[in-house]
Amino acid sequence: SGAEHSAGAVGSTVAVPPDPPTDEPRPPRVFGLENAGARIIIRAITDSWVEIRDASGALLLTRVLRVGDAYRVPDRSGLSLVTGNAGGLEFIVDDEPVPALGPIGSVRRNVSLDPALLKSGQAYIQ
């Protein structure tokens, strides 16, 4: 005695069909290729929603950047960014990485897409 067996444990596993095959992993995409001379490149480290507007409030980009996707930011003043995942984005200014805007999952609004402010880590002021 002392050894207990749970009835029905053996052979009770239900066969689960494998997940249907998914599409091949797609290569990263680059958005904003038309923005020649872009000084700022935003690259997704993890899937991250971004919205970019110009000084007048006109929408330039709103989408989820998937891992590896990048956006070449137009070389114009007055652009701002909103993101739902600040730590999921890498910012490259003049071919150099700049300080992160925050941790993974942090929301950032009214981030200035100004090269000097991004380089100094002051593009986002709470």
PDB file of C-alpha atoms in Angstrom:
ATOM      1  CA  SER A   1       0.000   0.000   0.000  1.00  0.00           C
ATOM      2  CA  GLY A   2       1.033   3.646   0.047  1.00  0.00           C
ATOM      3  CA  ALA A   3       1.504   3.907  -3.734  1.00  0.00           C
ATOM      4  CA  GLU A   4      -1.500   5.607  -5.221  1.00  0.00           C
ATOM      5  CA  HIS A   5      -2.286   5.543  -8.901  1.00  0.00           C
ATOM      6  CA  SER A   6      -4.639   8.044 -10.428  1.00  0.00           C
ATOM      7  CA  ALA A   7      -7.118   6.157 -12.514  1.00  0.00           C
ATOM      8  CA  GLY A   8      -7.291   7.169 -16.123  1.00  0.00           C
ATOM      9  CA  ALA A   9      -3.958   8.962 -16.214  1.00  0.00           C
ATOM     10  CA  VAL A  10      -2.428   6.415 -18.537  1.00  0.00           C
ATOM     11  CA  GLY A  11      -3.695   6.604 -22.093  1.00  0.00           C
ATOM     12  CA  SER A  12      -5.877   9.637 -21.425  1.00  0.00           C
ATOM     13  CA  THR A  13      -3.826  12.048 -23.509  1.00  0.00           C
ATOM     14  CA  VAL A  14      -5.770  13.424 -26.409  1.00  0.00           C
ATOM     15  CA  ALA A  15      -3.934  13.542 -29.703  1.00  0.00           C
ATOM     16  CA  VAL A  16      -3.588  17.192 -30.650  1.00  0.00           C
ATOM     17  CA  PRO A  17      -3.025  17.794 -34.335  1.00  0.00           C
ATOM     18  CA  PRO A  18       0.086  19.833 -35.108  1.00  0.00           C
ATOM     19  CA  ASP A  19      -0.353  23.485 -35.867  1.00  0.00           C
ATOM     20  CA  PRO A  20      -0.944  24.113 -39.544  1.00  0.00           C
ATOM     21  CA  PRO A  21       2.248  25.072 -41.337  1.00  0.00           C
ATOM     22  CA  THR A  22       2.825  28.790 -41.289  1.00  0.00           C
ATOM     23  CA  ASP A  23       4.227  30.842 -44.093  1.00  0.00           C
ATOM     24  CA  GLU A  24       7.977  30.971 -44.307  1.00  0.00           C
ATOM     25  CA  PRO A  25       9.342  33.736 -42.070  1.00  0.00           C
ATOM     26  CA  ARG A  26       9.199  36.851 -44.163  1.00  0.00           C
ATOM     27  CA  PRO A  27      12.298  38.947 -44.611  1.00  0.00           C
ATOM     28  CA  PRO A  28      12.367  42.233 -42.705  1.00  0.00           C
ATOM     29  CA  ARG A  29      10.819  45.138 -44.581  1.00  0.00           C
ATOM     30  CA  VAL A  30      12.097  48.676 -44.881  1.00  0.00           C
ATOM     31  CA  PHE A  31       9.524  51.458 -45.010  1.00  0.00           C
ATOM     32  CA  GLY A  32      10.277  54.999 -46.127  1.00  0.00           C
ATOM     33  CA  LEU A  33      12.731  53.993 -48.861  1.00  0.00           C
ATOM     34  CA  GLU A  34      11.638  57.141 -50.688  1.00  0.00           C
ATOM     35  CA  ASN A  35      13.106  59.233 -47.864  1.00  0.00           C
ATOM     36  CA  ALA A  36      16.535  59.795 -49.361  1.00  0.00           C
ATOM     37  CA  GLY A  37      19.023  61.303 -46.945  1.00  0.00           C
ATOM     38  CA  ALA A  38      17.217  59.951 -43.878  1.00  0.00           C
ATOM     39  CA  ARG A  39      19.346  60.608 -40.779  1.00  0.00           C
ATOM     40  CA  ILE A  40      17.096  58.609 -38.451  1.00  0.00           C
ATOM     41  CA  ILE A  41      16.278  54.935 -38.881  1.00  0.00           C
ATOM     42  CA  ILE A  42      13.868  53.195 -36.540  1.00  0.00           C
ATOM     43  CA  ARG A  43      14.328  49.425 -36.335  1.00  0.00           C
ATOM     44  CA  ALA A  44      12.066  46.989 -34.504  1.00  0.00           C
ATOM     45  CA  ILE A  45      13.810  44.687 -32.018  1.00  0.00           C
ATOM     46  CA  THR A  46      10.408  43.250 -31.072  1.00  0.00           C
ATOM     47  CA  ASP A  47       7.051  43.828 -32.732  1.00  0.00           C
ATOM     48  CA  SER A  48       6.160  47.438 -31.971  1.00  0.00           C
ATOM     49  CA  TRP A  49       3.352  49.737 -33.023  1.00  0.00           C
ATOM     50  CA  VAL A  50       4.502  53.151 -34.204  1.00  0.00           C
ATOM     51  CA  GLU A  51       2.769  56.278 -35.402  1.00  0.00           C
ATOM     52  CA  ILE A  52       4.673  59.185 -36.916  1.00  0.00           C
ATOM     53  CA  ARG A  53       3.199  62.603 -37.660  1.00  0.00           C
ATOM     54  CA  ASP A  54       4.621  65.766 -39.156  1.00  0.00           C
ATOM     55  CA  ALA A  55       4.538  69.252 -37.624  1.00  0.00           C
ATOM     56  CA  SER A  56       1.009  69.884 -38.965  1.00  0.00           C
ATOM     57  CA  GLY A  57      -0.271  66.621 -37.453  1.00  0.00           C
ATOM     58  CA  ALA A  58      -0.493  64.789 -40.786  1.00  0.00           C
ATOM     59  CA  LEU A  59       0.036  61.044 -40.435  1.00  0.00           C
ATOM     60  CA  LEU A  60       3.196  59.757 -42.136  1.00  0.00           C
ATOM     61  CA  LEU A  61       3.208  56.194 -40.803  1.00  0.00           C
ATOM     62  CA  THR A  62       1.043  54.067 -38.571  1.00  0.00           C
ATOM     63  CA  ARG A  63       1.753  50.354 -38.398  1.00  0.00           C
ATOM     64  CA  VAL A  64       3.240  47.537 -36.408  1.00  0.00           C
ATOM     65  CA  LEU A  65       6.890  47.181 -37.255  1.00  0.00           C
ATOM     66  CA  ARG A  66       7.704  43.481 -37.017  1.00  0.00           C
ATOM     67  CA  VAL A  67      11.053  42.224 -35.738  1.00  0.00           C
ATOM     68  CA  GLY A  68      13.761  43.455 -38.106  1.00  0.00           C
ATOM     69  CA  ASP A  69      11.519  45.929 -39.942  1.00  0.00           C
ATOM     70  CA  ALA A  70      12.851  49.448 -40.273  1.00  0.00           C
ATOM     71  CA  TYR A  71      11.516  52.896 -41.126  1.00  0.00           C
ATOM     72  CA  ARG A  72      13.639  55.568 -42.740  1.00  0.00           C
ATOM     73  CA  VAL A  73      12.384  58.814 -41.203  1.00  0.00           C
ATOM     74  CA  PRO A  74      12.129  61.779 -43.582  1.00  0.00           C
ATOM     75  CA  ASP A  75      14.824  64.380 -42.921  1.00  0.00           C
ATOM     76  CA  ARG A  76      12.362  67.089 -41.854  1.00  0.00           C
ATOM     77  CA  SER A  77      11.919  69.040 -38.658  1.00  0.00           C
ATOM     78  CA  GLY A  78       8.852  68.832 -36.448  1.00  0.00           C
ATOM     79  CA  LEU A  79       8.235  65.087 -36.715  1.00  0.00           C
ATOM     80  CA  SER A  80       6.939  63.226 -33.674  1.00  0.00           C
ATOM     81  CA  LEU A  81       6.469  59.592 -32.741  1.00  0.00           C
ATOM     82  CA  VAL A  82       4.002  57.645 -30.627  1.00  0.00           C
ATOM     83  CA  THR A  83       4.779  54.022 -29.787  1.00  0.00           C
ATOM     84  CA  GLY A  84       3.260  51.323 -27.639  1.00  0.00           C
ATOM     85  CA  ASN A  85       6.612  49.608 -27.113  1.00  0.00           C
ATOM     86  CA  ALA A  86       9.474  52.083 -26.675  1.00  0.00           C
ATOM     87  CA  GLY A  87      11.959  49.407 -25.651  1.00  0.00           C
ATOM     88  CA  GLY A  88      11.138  47.360 -28.718  1.00  0.00           C
ATOM     89  CA  LEU A  89      12.585  50.016 -31.015  1.00  0.00           C
ATOM     90  CA  GLU A  90      16.178  50.799 -31.847  1.00  0.00           C
ATOM     91  CA  PHE A  91      16.977  54.286 -33.112  1.00  0.00           C
ATOM     92  CA  ILE A  92      19.952  54.865 -35.385  1.00  0.00           C
ATOM     93  CA  VAL A  93      20.954  58.491 -36.001  1.00  0.00           C
ATOM     94  CA  ASP A  94      23.697  59.245 -38.528  1.00  0.00           C
ATOM     95  CA  ASP A  95      24.621  55.520 -38.499  1.00  0.00           C
ATOM     96  CA  GLU A  96      25.083  55.472 -34.695  1.00  0.00           C
ATOM     97  CA  PRO A  97      22.744  53.872 -32.120  1.00  0.00           C
ATOM     98  CA  VAL A  98      21.236  56.342 -29.656  1.00  0.00           C
ATOM     99  CA  PRO A  99      19.781  55.862 -26.128  1.00  0.00           C
ATOM    100  CA  ALA A 100      16.567  53.818 -25.875  1.00  0.00           C
ATOM    101  CA  LEU A 101      13.320  55.675 -25.224  1.00  0.00           C
ATOM    102  CA  GLY A 102      12.313  53.330 -22.422  1.00  0.00           C
ATOM    103  CA  PRO A 103      11.822  49.707 -21.433  1.00  0.00           C
ATOM    104  CA  ILE A 104       9.973  47.019 -23.371  1.00  0.00           C
ATOM    105  CA  GLY A 105       6.226  47.635 -23.326  1.00  0.00           C
ATOM    106  CA  SER A 106       6.437  51.288 -22.306  1.00  0.00           C
ATOM    107  CA  VAL A 107       4.192  53.758 -24.114  1.00  0.00           C
ATOM    108  CA  ARG A 108       5.782  56.975 -25.357  1.00  0.00           C
ATOM    109  CA  ARG A 109       3.889  59.915 -26.856  1.00  0.00           C
ATOM    110  CA  ASN A 110       5.184  63.122 -28.411  1.00  0.00           C
ATOM    111  CA  VAL A 111       8.698  61.795 -28.961  1.00  0.00           C
ATOM    112  CA  SER A 112      10.633  64.342 -30.982  1.00  0.00           C
ATOM    113  CA  LEU A 113      12.267  62.795 -34.036  1.00  0.00           C
ATOM    114  CA  ASP A 114      15.027  65.378 -33.888  1.00  0.00           C
ATOM    115  CA  PRO A 115      18.517  63.932 -34.485  1.00  0.00           C
ATOM    116  CA  ALA A 116      20.210  66.069 -31.816  1.00  0.00           C
ATOM    117  CA  LEU A 117      17.572  65.287 -29.169  1.00  0.00           C
ATOM    118  CA  LEU A 118      17.673  61.561 -29.937  1.00  0.00           C
ATOM    119  CA  LYS A 119      21.468  61.556 -29.664  1.00  0.00           C
ATOM    120  CA  SER A 120      21.362  63.370 -26.304  1.00  0.00           C
ATOM    121  CA  GLY A 121      18.643  61.082 -24.932  1.00  0.00           C
ATOM    122  CA  GLN A 122      16.237  64.017 -24.585  1.00  0.00           C
ATOM    123  CA  ALA A 123      13.788  63.224 -27.382  1.00  0.00           C
ATOM    124  CA  TYR A 124      11.203  62.121 -24.825  1.00  0.00           C
ATOM    125  CA  ILE A 125      10.460  64.396 -21.885  1.00  0.00           C
ATOM    126  CA  GLN A 126       7.773  63.231 -19.483  1.00  0.00           C
TER     127      GLN A 126
END
